[in-house]
XYZ file of C-alpha atoms in Angstrom:
724
model
C -22.340 20.412 -31.045
C -21.797 16.899 -32.283
C -21.736 14.052 -29.853
C -20.558 11.348 -32.262
C -18.889 11.232 -35.683
C -17.730 8.515 -38.024
C -14.097 8.335 -39.170
C -13.458 7.203 -42.699
C -11.954 3.974 -41.355
C -13.697 3.665 -37.935
C -14.906 0.316 -36.712
C -17.659 1.601 -34.462
C -19.366 4.794 -33.426
C -17.719 6.395 -30.427
C -19.409 6.156 -27.085
C -20.631 9.566 -25.918
C -19.817 10.229 -22.324
C -20.928 12.665 -19.643
C -18.712 14.574 -17.211
C -18.959 14.182 -13.505
C -19.981 17.271 -11.634
C -16.985 19.493 -11.239
C -14.807 17.222 -13.361
C -12.766 20.029 -14.759
C -9.500 18.306 -13.949
C -6.910 18.847 -11.284
C -5.830 22.163 -12.798
C -9.251 23.795 -13.116
C -9.411 24.936 -9.520
C -6.454 27.186 -10.251
C -5.146 29.326 -7.488
C -8.384 31.105 -6.707
C -7.888 30.654 -3.003
C -4.554 32.458 -2.959
C -4.408 35.569 -0.819
C -1.597 38.021 -0.257
C -1.986 40.565 2.474
C -2.117 44.079 1.124
C -0.981 45.401 4.473
C 1.252 44.103 7.228
C 4.892 43.386 7.792
C 7.054 42.174 4.957
C 8.409 38.663 5.227
C 11.977 39.927 5.579
C 10.970 42.102 8.544
C 9.091 39.215 10.074
C 12.251 37.110 9.966
C 14.187 39.860 11.736
C 11.558 40.372 14.449
C 11.276 36.633 14.945
C 15.002 36.443 15.619
C 14.705 39.260 18.160
C 11.873 37.455 19.867
C 13.952 34.294 19.957
C 16.575 36.131 21.982
C 13.992 36.668 24.706
C 12.282 33.316 24.759
C 14.790 30.811 23.378
C 16.597 30.168 26.611
C 13.459 29.087 28.402
C 12.125 27.347 25.321
C 15.402 25.505 24.800
C 15.249 24.199 28.345
C 11.683 23.029 27.853
C 12.355 21.443 24.473
C 15.558 19.774 25.597
C 13.834 18.403 28.686
C 10.837 17.236 26.700
C 12.994 15.675 24.022
C 15.241 13.992 26.569
C 12.230 12.548 28.341
C 10.745 11.492 25.021
C 13.910 9.721 23.898
C 14.355 8.118 27.298
C 10.726 7.030 27.295
C 11.059 5.503 23.851
C 14.318 3.834 24.841
C 12.703 2.345 27.929
C 9.591 1.191 26.124
C 11.549 -0.208 23.196
C 13.677 -2.215 25.607
C 10.619 -3.379 27.545
C 8.875 -4.511 24.361
C 11.738 -6.952 23.888
C 11.418 -8.295 27.431
C 8.896 -11.108 26.699
C 11.164 -12.481 23.985
C 14.225 -12.201 26.224
C 12.453 -13.975 29.086
C 11.199 -16.727 26.778
C 14.702 -17.141 25.344
C 16.230 -17.355 28.816
C 13.614 -19.841 30.058
C 14.003 -22.015 26.967
C 17.744 -22.084 27.493
C 17.352 -23.202 31.112
C 14.846 -25.870 30.111
C 17.052 -27.208 27.313
C 20.098 -27.323 29.567
C 18.202 -29.063 32.356
C 16.607 -31.607 29.992
C 19.997 -32.459 28.519
C 21.426 -32.956 32.016
C 18.557 -35.210 33.082
C 18.857 -37.200 29.864
C 22.432 -38.005 30.849
C 21.388 -38.861 34.410
C 18.633 -41.174 33.155
C 21.167 -43.130 31.089
C 23.412 -43.878 34.081
C 23.341 -47.616 34.941
C 23.077 -46.836 38.630
C 19.973 -44.750 38.100
C 18.306 -47.494 36.065
C 18.866 -49.920 38.924
C 17.924 -47.564 41.773
C 14.198 -48.071 41.278
C 14.525 -51.620 42.689
C 16.297 -50.309 45.828
C 14.701 -49.442 49.187
C 13.085 -46.030 49.476
C 15.810 -44.783 51.799
C 18.468 -45.551 49.248
C 16.458 -43.787 46.553
C 16.094 -40.739 48.797
C 19.839 -40.629 49.508
C 20.508 -40.782 45.782
C 18.028 -37.938 45.189
C 19.856 -35.760 47.726
C 23.205 -36.529 46.121
C 21.924 -35.717 42.649
C 20.349 -32.463 43.837
C 23.680 -31.391 45.302
C 25.654 -32.430 42.219
C 23.260 -30.709 39.817
C 22.866 -27.658 42.056
C 19.140 -28.296 41.867
C 16.543 -27.194 44.377
C 14.811 -30.573 44.277
C 15.491 -33.938 42.632
C 12.586 -36.376 42.065
C 12.182 -40.102 41.406
C 8.870 -41.387 39.986
C 8.072 -45.014 39.272
C 6.692 -46.116 35.908
C 3.153 -45.480 37.138
C 3.905 -41.858 37.942
C 3.940 -42.374 41.728
C 6.489 -40.257 43.604
C 9.159 -42.547 45.067
C 11.386 -39.898 46.646
C 12.300 -36.213 46.487
C 15.483 -34.687 47.815
C 13.926 -31.955 49.960
C 11.712 -34.269 52.054
C 12.323 -37.498 53.927
C 10.330 -40.550 52.948
C 8.389 -40.150 56.188
C 7.436 -36.542 55.351
C 6.405 -37.274 51.792
C 3.509 -39.611 51.193
C 3.673 -41.785 48.126
C 1.191 -40.092 45.786
C 0.603 -40.226 42.073
C 1.774 -37.470 39.735
C 0.370 -39.320 36.727
C -1.904 -36.411 35.785
C 0.803 -33.765 36.074
C 1.767 -32.766 32.527
C 5.539 -32.646 32.966
C 5.485 -36.156 34.531
C 2.920 -37.621 32.139
C 4.871 -36.655 29.006
C 7.971 -38.804 29.690
C 5.704 -41.639 30.890
C 3.614 -41.578 27.715
C 6.055 -40.587 24.997
C 9.406 -41.536 26.588
C 10.699 -38.023 25.849
C 11.982 -35.243 28.061
C 9.640 -32.527 29.303
C 9.987 -29.158 31.008
C 7.691 -26.745 32.797
C 7.562 -24.027 35.433
C 6.417 -24.851 38.968
C 6.086 -23.015 42.255
C 7.774 -24.400 45.344
C 6.543 -22.305 48.222
C 7.156 -18.702 47.226
C 9.910 -19.673 44.821
C 9.334 -20.164 41.108
C 11.391 -22.926 39.524
C 12.116 -24.552 36.175
C 11.521 -28.299 36.305
C 12.510 -30.919 33.746
C 11.867 -34.656 33.608
C 13.376 -37.536 31.627
C 12.282 -41.159 31.203
C 14.518 -43.928 32.574
C 14.539 -46.799 30.081
C 16.155 -50.203 30.717
C 16.994 -52.883 28.172
C 18.250 -52.704 24.593
C 15.868 -50.753 22.317
C 17.475 -52.243 19.180
C 16.517 -55.743 20.350
C 13.021 -54.632 21.246
C 13.714 -55.174 24.941
C 13.347 -51.550 26.063
C 11.097 -50.965 29.053
C 10.242 -47.906 31.093
C 11.315 -48.214 34.714
C 10.556 -44.691 35.902
C 11.139 -40.972 35.572
C 13.771 -38.654 37.065
C 13.173 -34.923 37.446
C 14.926 -31.893 38.873
C 13.995 -28.275 39.527
C 16.190 -25.190 39.297
C 15.020 -22.221 41.390
C 14.556 -18.795 39.863
C 16.710 -17.207 42.554
C 18.870 -14.101 42.856
C 21.554 -15.575 40.612
C 18.988 -16.204 37.874
C 17.581 -12.689 38.391
C 21.039 -11.193 37.845
C 21.530 -13.262 34.686
C 18.197 -12.060 33.350
C 19.079 -8.475 34.317
C 22.232 -8.700 32.221
C 20.140 -9.988 29.313
C 17.295 -7.462 29.537
C 19.130 -4.409 30.854
C 16.541 -3.856 33.602
C 16.074 -4.723 37.257
C 14.371 -8.127 37.667
C 12.072 -9.678 40.256
C 10.436 -13.116 40.338
C 6.993 -12.767 41.938
C 4.982 -15.807 43.087
C 1.232 -15.986 43.641
C 0.914 -18.069 46.823
C -2.873 -17.787 47.058
C -5.028 -20.873 46.900
C -6.902 -21.575 43.705
C -9.842 -19.187 43.286
C -8.631 -16.792 45.983
C -7.407 -13.244 45.260
C -3.725 -13.100 44.270
C -1.302 -13.190 47.185
C 2.001 -11.876 45.903
C 5.396 -12.616 47.375
C 8.843 -11.759 46.028
C 10.733 -15.000 45.444
C 13.934 -13.322 44.284
C 15.037 -9.954 42.935
C 18.146 -8.070 41.880
C 19.745 -5.881 44.512
C 18.533 -2.541 43.150
C 14.981 -3.543 42.361
C 13.333 -2.363 45.594
C 11.271 -5.484 45.831
C 9.640 -4.613 49.159
C 7.743 -1.786 47.479
C 6.887 -3.680 44.299
C 3.996 -5.707 45.687
C 2.090 -2.682 47.078
C 2.650 -0.863 43.783
C 1.225 -3.770 41.772
C -1.720 -4.185 44.127
C -2.614 -0.544 43.597
C -4.360 -1.433 40.326
C -6.696 -4.487 40.588
C -7.076 -4.629 36.803
C -3.344 -5.275 36.486
C -3.529 -8.245 38.856
C -6.608 -9.613 37.097
C -4.989 -9.423 33.671
C -1.715 -10.887 34.900
C -2.906 -13.726 37.161
C -6.455 -14.447 35.974
C -6.060 -13.981 32.228
C -2.398 -14.972 32.075
C -1.622 -11.989 29.835
C 1.365 -9.643 29.728
C 1.008 -6.301 31.481
C 2.752 -3.039 30.747
C 4.642 -0.950 30.243
C 3.304 0.487 33.533
C 4.379 3.633 35.321
C 4.938 2.722 38.991
C 6.649 4.370 41.919
C 8.889 1.783 43.583
C 10.802 2.834 46.717
C 10.164 6.476 45.846
C 11.606 6.109 42.344
C 9.641 6.431 39.103
C 9.983 3.231 37.098
C 8.531 1.755 33.932
C 7.536 -1.856 34.546
C 6.795 -4.838 32.291
C 5.310 -8.005 33.816
C 5.237 -11.381 32.054
C 3.077 -14.140 33.561
C 4.735 -17.415 34.514
C 2.379 -20.244 33.573
C 2.316 -23.869 34.604
C 2.120 -26.681 32.079
C -1.671 -26.546 32.408
C -1.798 -22.784 31.763
C -2.329 -21.684 35.363
C -0.610 -18.423 36.361
C 1.926 -19.256 39.080
C 3.549 -15.846 39.248
C 5.312 -13.327 37.088
C 8.681 -12.101 35.902
C 8.763 -8.346 36.509
C 11.362 -6.157 34.759
C 11.661 -2.436 35.481
C 13.792 0.451 34.264
C 14.469 3.678 36.144
C 13.511 6.902 34.434
C 16.187 8.829 36.315
C 18.954 6.512 35.167
C 17.736 6.561 31.576
C 17.569 10.364 31.413
C 20.896 11.094 33.148
C 22.869 11.154 29.897
C 20.215 13.244 28.205
C 20.330 15.828 30.986
C 24.024 16.330 30.314
C 23.294 16.732 26.621
C 20.612 19.268 27.458
C 23.037 21.357 29.506
C 25.555 21.323 26.673
C 22.882 22.339 24.199
C 21.930 25.291 26.352
C 25.487 26.605 26.373
C 25.820 26.177 22.628
C 22.415 27.755 22.138
C 23.427 30.911 23.958
C 26.367 31.331 21.603
C 24.237 30.700 18.547
C 21.689 33.268 19.662
C 24.334 35.970 19.754
C 24.792 35.763 15.992
C 21.276 34.660 15.033
C 19.790 38.139 14.671
C 22.034 39.525 11.882
C 22.143 36.179 10.120
C 18.361 35.875 10.208
C 18.040 39.362 8.712
C 20.237 38.426 5.769
C 18.753 34.976 5.224
C 15.237 36.318 5.601
C 15.695 38.586 2.632
C 17.204 35.831 0.528
C 14.468 33.309 1.301
C 11.560 35.728 1.242
C 12.320 37.250 -2.148
C 11.379 34.259 -4.382
C 8.457 33.419 -2.105
C 7.111 36.949 -2.430
C 7.485 36.706 -6.194
C 5.657 33.372 -6.205
C 2.874 34.829 -4.069
C 2.507 37.747 -6.470
C 2.452 35.284 -9.348
C -0.261 33.241 -7.634
C -2.437 36.342 -7.329
C -1.875 37.141 -10.993
C -2.852 33.598 -11.973
C -5.913 33.842 -9.757
C -6.916 36.985 -11.622
C -6.537 35.212 -14.965
C -3.064 36.336 -15.997
C -1.376 33.083 -17.006
C 1.454 34.912 -18.779
C 2.973 36.225 -15.557
C 6.750 35.815 -15.247
C 7.719 33.541 -12.351
C 11.052 33.288 -10.494
C 13.313 30.304 -11.023
C 13.754 29.884 -7.269
C 17.232 28.413 -7.575
C 17.973 25.085 -5.914
C 16.450 23.448 -2.854
C 12.820 23.358 -1.780
C 12.052 26.922 -2.917
C 13.370 26.087 -6.376
C 11.341 22.886 -6.414
C 8.236 24.864 -5.455
C 8.933 27.452 -8.159
C 9.406 24.803 -10.849
C 6.276 22.944 -9.751
C 4.296 26.188 -9.844
C 5.698 27.007 -13.284
C 4.645 23.557 -14.521
C 1.178 24.098 -13.051
C 0.819 27.456 -14.784
C 2.049 25.870 -18.012
C -0.675 23.239 -17.735
C -3.230 25.991 -17.131
C -2.004 27.895 -20.191
C -2.328 24.804 -22.371
C -5.755 24.032 -20.945
C -6.928 27.604 -21.466
C -5.869 27.507 -25.110
C -7.647 24.176 -25.523
C -10.821 25.641 -24.006
C -10.539 28.662 -26.319
C -10.148 26.347 -29.301
C -13.289 24.428 -28.329
C -15.217 27.639 -27.695
C -14.258 28.917 -31.146
C -15.501 25.653 -32.664
C -18.847 26.086 -30.925
C -19.171 29.635 -32.257
C -18.360 28.718 -35.857
C -20.407 26.308 -37.973
C -18.705 23.205 -39.284
C -16.674 23.698 -42.461
C -17.971 21.177 -44.934
C -14.812 21.399 -46.978
C -12.521 20.301 -44.125
C -11.888 16.805 -42.950
C -10.480 13.535 -44.179
C -11.919 12.425 -47.492
C -13.595 9.010 -47.455
C -11.749 6.211 -49.173
C -12.786 2.886 -50.558
C -12.080 1.359 -47.166
C -14.780 3.383 -45.427
C -17.740 1.122 -45.894
C -15.756 -1.999 -45.185
C -14.328 -0.804 -41.934
C -17.207 1.202 -40.579
C -20.487 -0.630 -40.841
C -20.772 -4.370 -41.166
C -23.997 -6.214 -41.973
C -24.124 -7.284 -38.329
C -23.943 -3.655 -37.239
C -26.836 -2.730 -39.502
C -28.958 -5.568 -38.130
C -28.071 -4.518 -34.569
C -29.213 -0.986 -35.277
C -32.479 -2.231 -36.752
C -33.210 -4.608 -33.855
C -32.128 -2.262 -31.063
C -34.371 -0.293 -28.701
C -36.678 2.323 -30.178
C -36.822 5.988 -29.250
C -39.382 6.822 -26.597
C -39.458 3.270 -25.204
C -38.054 1.781 -22.019
C -35.288 -0.758 -22.590
C -34.573 -3.573 -20.122
C -37.251 -2.168 -17.803
C -34.817 0.511 -16.650
C -33.521 2.740 -19.446
C -35.722 5.370 -21.156
C -34.344 5.744 -24.699
C -33.875 9.449 -25.484
C -31.820 9.548 -28.680
C -29.486 7.648 -30.983
C -25.905 8.851 -30.675
C -24.236 6.669 -33.291
C -24.054 3.299 -35.014
C -21.140 1.097 -36.022
C -19.912 -2.438 -36.573
C -20.097 -3.349 -32.875
C -23.646 -2.000 -32.489
C -25.498 1.226 -31.747
C -25.092 3.844 -29.006
C -28.078 5.510 -27.331
C -28.599 8.325 -24.885
C -30.833 6.909 -22.154
C -32.165 7.873 -18.736
C -31.342 5.319 -16.060
C -34.465 5.212 -13.888
C -32.690 3.590 -10.948
C -29.821 6.109 -10.861
C -31.989 8.994 -12.123
C -29.230 10.159 -14.453
C -28.460 10.032 -18.132
C -26.017 7.380 -19.307
C -24.756 6.090 -22.635
C -26.064 2.641 -23.602
C -24.254 0.625 -26.266
C -26.238 -2.295 -27.721
C -23.845 -4.894 -29.135
C -24.467 -6.935 -32.284
C -25.806 -10.465 -31.710
C -23.372 -11.745 -34.354
C -20.445 -10.565 -32.219
C -21.318 -13.226 -29.649
C -21.973 -16.308 -31.721
C -22.428 -19.489 -29.700
C -19.232 -21.415 -29.170
C -16.935 -18.377 -28.910
C -15.160 -17.075 -25.825
C -16.177 -13.480 -26.546
C -18.848 -13.237 -23.836
C -16.515 -14.398 -21.076
C -13.696 -12.258 -22.468
C -15.918 -9.170 -22.539
C -17.155 -9.828 -19.003
C -13.564 -10.012 -17.822
C -12.798 -6.732 -19.609
C -15.814 -5.086 -17.947
C -14.805 -6.350 -14.501
C -11.424 -4.695 -14.984
C -12.834 -1.555 -16.593
C -15.274 -0.909 -13.731
C -12.313 -0.527 -11.391
C -11.035 2.466 -13.358
C -12.064 5.779 -11.821
C -9.950 8.391 -13.539
C -10.868 11.861 -14.807
C -9.422 11.046 -18.239
C -11.276 7.745 -18.694
C -14.971 7.208 -19.407
C -16.500 5.341 -16.479
C -17.925 1.933 -17.403
C -21.023 0.979 -15.413
C -22.340 -2.459 -16.306
C -22.806 -5.228 -18.873
C -26.271 -6.723 -19.234
C -28.692 -8.557 -21.511
C -32.338 -7.859 -22.357
C -34.642 -8.869 -25.188
C -31.877 -11.075 -26.581
C -29.495 -8.119 -26.862
C -26.311 -7.602 -24.889
C -25.619 -4.029 -23.863
C -23.045 -1.925 -22.087
C -23.700 1.233 -20.037
C -21.230 4.074 -19.500
C -21.228 7.614 -18.193
C -22.638 10.140 -20.657
C -21.220 13.559 -21.439
C -21.982 15.618 -24.518
C -18.729 16.754 -25.975
C -16.560 16.844 -29.070
C -14.582 13.911 -30.373
C -11.003 14.510 -31.363
C -12.050 13.277 -34.812
C -14.493 16.157 -35.147
C -11.897 18.626 -33.873
C -9.328 17.429 -36.414
C -11.843 17.361 -39.248
C -12.835 20.961 -38.552
C -9.518 22.455 -37.436
C -6.786 20.313 -38.944
C -3.451 20.404 -37.117
C -3.771 21.681 -33.552
C -1.504 24.349 -32.065
C 1.329 23.133 -29.865
C -0.082 24.140 -26.448
C -3.600 22.655 -26.753
C -2.141 19.673 -28.596
C 0.248 18.936 -25.735
C -2.629 19.226 -23.277
C -4.651 16.674 -25.248
C -1.631 14.373 -25.535
C -0.781 14.497 -21.828
C -4.357 13.860 -20.707
C -4.578 11.001 -23.204
C -1.432 9.463 -21.675
C -2.774 9.864 -18.139
C -6.003 8.120 -19.061
C -4.215 5.326 -20.915
C -1.893 4.824 -17.929
C -4.928 4.185 -15.729
C -6.322 1.740 -18.308
C -3.048 -0.195 -18.560
C -2.654 -0.314 -14.779
C -6.076 -1.990 -14.634
C -4.771 -4.752 -16.899
C -6.561 -3.627 -20.067
C -5.130 -3.065 -23.544
C -7.273 -0.509 -25.383
C -6.660 -1.956 -28.880
C -8.577 0.859 -30.601
C -6.977 4.221 -29.811
C -8.216 6.657 -32.460
C -9.664 10.199 -32.566
C -13.226 8.837 -32.556
C -12.572 7.241 -29.147
C -11.140 10.409 -27.589
C -13.660 12.944 -26.233
C -12.719 16.571 -25.573
C -15.131 18.273 -23.177
C -15.889 22.006 -23.310
C -13.913 22.549 -20.101
C -10.784 21.081 -21.713
C -10.929 17.648 -20.095
C -9.953 14.761 -22.383
C -11.548 11.353 -21.883
C -10.635 7.991 -23.415
C -13.553 5.692 -24.188
C -14.452 2.309 -25.687
C -11.402 0.615 -24.152
C -11.324 -3.167 -24.008
C -14.322 -3.767 -26.313
C -13.100 -2.727 -29.777
C -12.308 -6.269 -30.819
C -13.752 -9.094 -32.930
C -15.939 -11.878 -31.626
C -13.139 -14.420 -31.232
C -10.995 -11.999 -29.213
C -8.385 -11.375 -31.937
C -7.425 -7.863 -32.889
C -8.365 -7.983 -36.569
C -10.069 -10.612 -38.639
C -12.275 -11.119 -41.647
C -16.019 -10.913 -41.115
C -18.355 -11.491 -44.045
C -15.513 -10.548 -46.345
C -14.965 -7.183 -44.633
C -11.977 -5.898 -42.743
C -12.822 -5.245 -39.095
C -10.740 -2.706 -37.250
C -9.317 0.734 -37.868
C -6.469 0.272 -40.343
C -5.157 3.837 -40.085
C -4.568 3.311 -36.334
C -3.340 -0.295 -36.227
C 0.038 -1.207 -34.808
C 2.248 -3.472 -36.946
C 1.723 -6.402 -34.592
C -2.044 -5.838 -34.670
C -2.047 -5.771 -38.461
C -0.079 -9.053 -38.468
C -2.497 -10.688 -36.017
C 0.118 -11.162 -33.304
C -0.343 -11.021 -29.548
C -0.650 -7.475 -28.244
C 0.534 -5.724 -25.140
C 0.363 -2.155 -23.868
C 3.044 -1.052 -26.338
C 0.569 -1.618 -29.169
C -1.505 1.225 -27.716
C 1.621 3.404 -27.623
C 2.018 2.914 -31.373
C -1.552 4.056 -31.993
C -0.947 7.035 -29.689
C 1.962 7.867 -31.981
C -0.411 7.801 -34.968
C -2.882 10.054 -33.132
C -0.127 12.498 -32.112
C 1.193 12.550 -35.686
C -2.252 13.524 -36.941
C -2.863 15.897 -34.014
C 0.213 18.010 -34.738
C 0.461 17.683 -38.552
C -3.175 17.416 -39.619
C -2.687 14.155 -41.521
C -2.090 10.504 -40.771
C 1.382 8.987 -41.257
C 0.150 6.324 -43.691
C -2.530 6.749 -46.354
C -3.950 4.355 -48.915
C -6.985 3.528 -50.988
C -7.418 0.056 -49.498
C -7.248 -1.206 -45.934
C -4.633 -3.793 -46.901
C -2.419 -1.068 -48.370
C -2.597 1.019 -45.170
C -1.946 -2.004 -42.970
C 1.017 -3.023 -45.133
C 2.544 0.434 -44.668
C 2.131 0.156 -40.901
C 4.130 -3.070 -41.051
C 6.894 -2.138 -43.477
C 6.964 1.567 -44.408
C 8.793 4.285 -42.492
C 6.608 7.255 -41.508
C 7.481 10.748 -42.777
C 9.130 13.139 -40.362
C 6.417 15.225 -38.651
C 8.751 18.227 -38.910
C 8.669 17.990 -42.702
C 4.916 18.626 -42.560
C 5.113 21.177 -39.753
C 8.501 22.914 -39.578
C 7.803 24.676 -36.265
C 7.327 21.353 -34.442
C 9.905 20.943 -31.615
C 12.594 18.380 -32.427
C 12.060 16.606 -29.111
C 8.342 16.165 -29.826
C 9.150 14.836 -33.290
C 11.521 12.260 -31.792
C 8.848 11.192 -29.312
C 6.268 10.690 -32.053
C 8.701 8.690 -34.192
C 9.708 6.610 -31.156
C 6.048 5.697 -30.642
C 5.824 4.710 -34.321
C 8.756 2.287 -34.093
C 7.961 -1.020 -35.822
C 9.425 -3.047 -32.969
C 7.550 -2.706 -29.645
C 10.793 -2.801 -27.639
C 11.933 0.418 -29.331
C 8.859 2.375 -28.263
C 8.442 4.112 -24.889
C 8.109 1.509 -22.148
C 4.730 2.762 -20.932
C 2.156 5.524 -21.259
C 3.454 6.936 -17.984
C 6.942 7.251 -19.486
C 5.511 8.963 -22.547
C 3.601 11.385 -20.303
C 6.777 12.204 -18.375
C 8.558 12.922 -21.656
C 5.737 15.194 -22.866
C 5.919 17.270 -19.677
C 9.469 18.300 -20.641
C 8.154 20.174 -23.692
C 7.361 23.838 -23.078
C 4.741 25.306 -25.401
């Protein structure tokens, strides 16, 4: 069997490729694993007996399922709500802080407050008590401009020593930046939000502003705040303070809780797991959801650490939800479902008997068809299946069998070719364009200077045979010593990479993209290298038949194998286009048909001239494949994927009619026809060709790219609608 042939207008010899092990395509596995029991109950009877069994077990099963589902939904509801808790708590705390900072900003701007710092300590303390009462604050503070505590509302001047708070973050911020600050503090066993604002005297616009001190106030996280947070989160809330000294084990006390929380039992429940306390109070991380028993009730708990301005864990906000309360509504639903279920079961047996027969019938027919296909009968009649999933399955199975039929006929065609010697009288007669388009002087020099048979090239590749030569270089069958497998090695002409061109970088970019393509209908590209002054490309190697050889020996291909070739070609080209590559040289020489019916596209991304254009003049010769050029390629315009769709149209025209749409004695004449002449109707050359296929081919051959199919994937989808 041939591994490479030259078309009368080919630009380079095709790369010969090798199949991967088992690469017989997605359809080759068939349905060999299908089994249909020769004995046993029919599917219709099984439906009936299943319904009878349901009568016995459904009641208990319904209770179990309803209970499980209710618990599952309740659990998800609880956990979904608890996952929102940290955000709700942060939102609530931010709101308190903003409100308190705004209030203190107003207090700091009062003239009386600006003057109070020059008053006796007793007067300052009285003012602090008044402000605490007015603001409904737990504590009101006065600090001088050095950060020393002047007075606080909850302690007399005698009880409170004058000490510096200069290093406390929420006091230092207004002292340093003259802006408000907020933080969380612990006052005894009570957690509180504290805010501070600078007191500035003088006129800032005149540059006379001066800091005279800082005022601050704390709002306790008490029962009222717990109820507000409960309304926001939908769960019971407790504020827990860690009253232990620094470095000591956590000592938890409930500062405030909602009425139904059961706070007395919360602390023992939390202490039951030391890892929870360590994560919450030592690491300052959220804990939960946790399953705890609080006051004899099963609850799901989420705990959020409350951190000071310095990051120290002062306590936690604990939110819990009762499982019993969450599942109450679901229990009622479960009871209703049970009553409805009993009624449904009364009529389920006769209905199941009728439906079982209706559903089982097409499935039984499909199963019988699968066995027939497994045994090699691809002409078995399959049921339509009607609508719905069974119909979808039937149509998918029918399409699969259709693909297998086409592939079988393609394999038979290839087997017949192997049995018969080549017919020397068949094929496309050479024209005057042949020598110009096929072998350039550069290609001849590349062949002469390439690796020799029996030698080792690049210290890695043992040269076994020459597979073909063309304008871009020569192709060899080599053994890759490192991979211990045979690959195809294409040595490129030195003239194709003249100094000063962008071809080397362009080709490297093409190879980087091509190496990403792993598709059964695309030849795998391995690497691009250089040795002995020659640049070379390695690809997978598979002995096979080019579509050119098939057409030369057989002429027009029958509809079924032709469709199989066309669809595989489209699948391969789709993978190439999705990798960002335009093939630029789709032609029968670059399409391999393996003995197992797999079609592979090769030489993508490299069939181009040295300067990266799609056709040019080289030493007075036309480079390219004129019979397979798109109009825009013949005119030297920019190309996109739709150019490849045009050349697919040319290939399909030749595949189904046995001749190309445009013929001529000179390359220029053929290229001119691609640009301006209308192709003949394929049906005029082959009357039995389906009209829809003819329209597809002519759509691909549209002169304007925007009138062709949008992509190879769209063309493939259209081809699948044709039944051979």
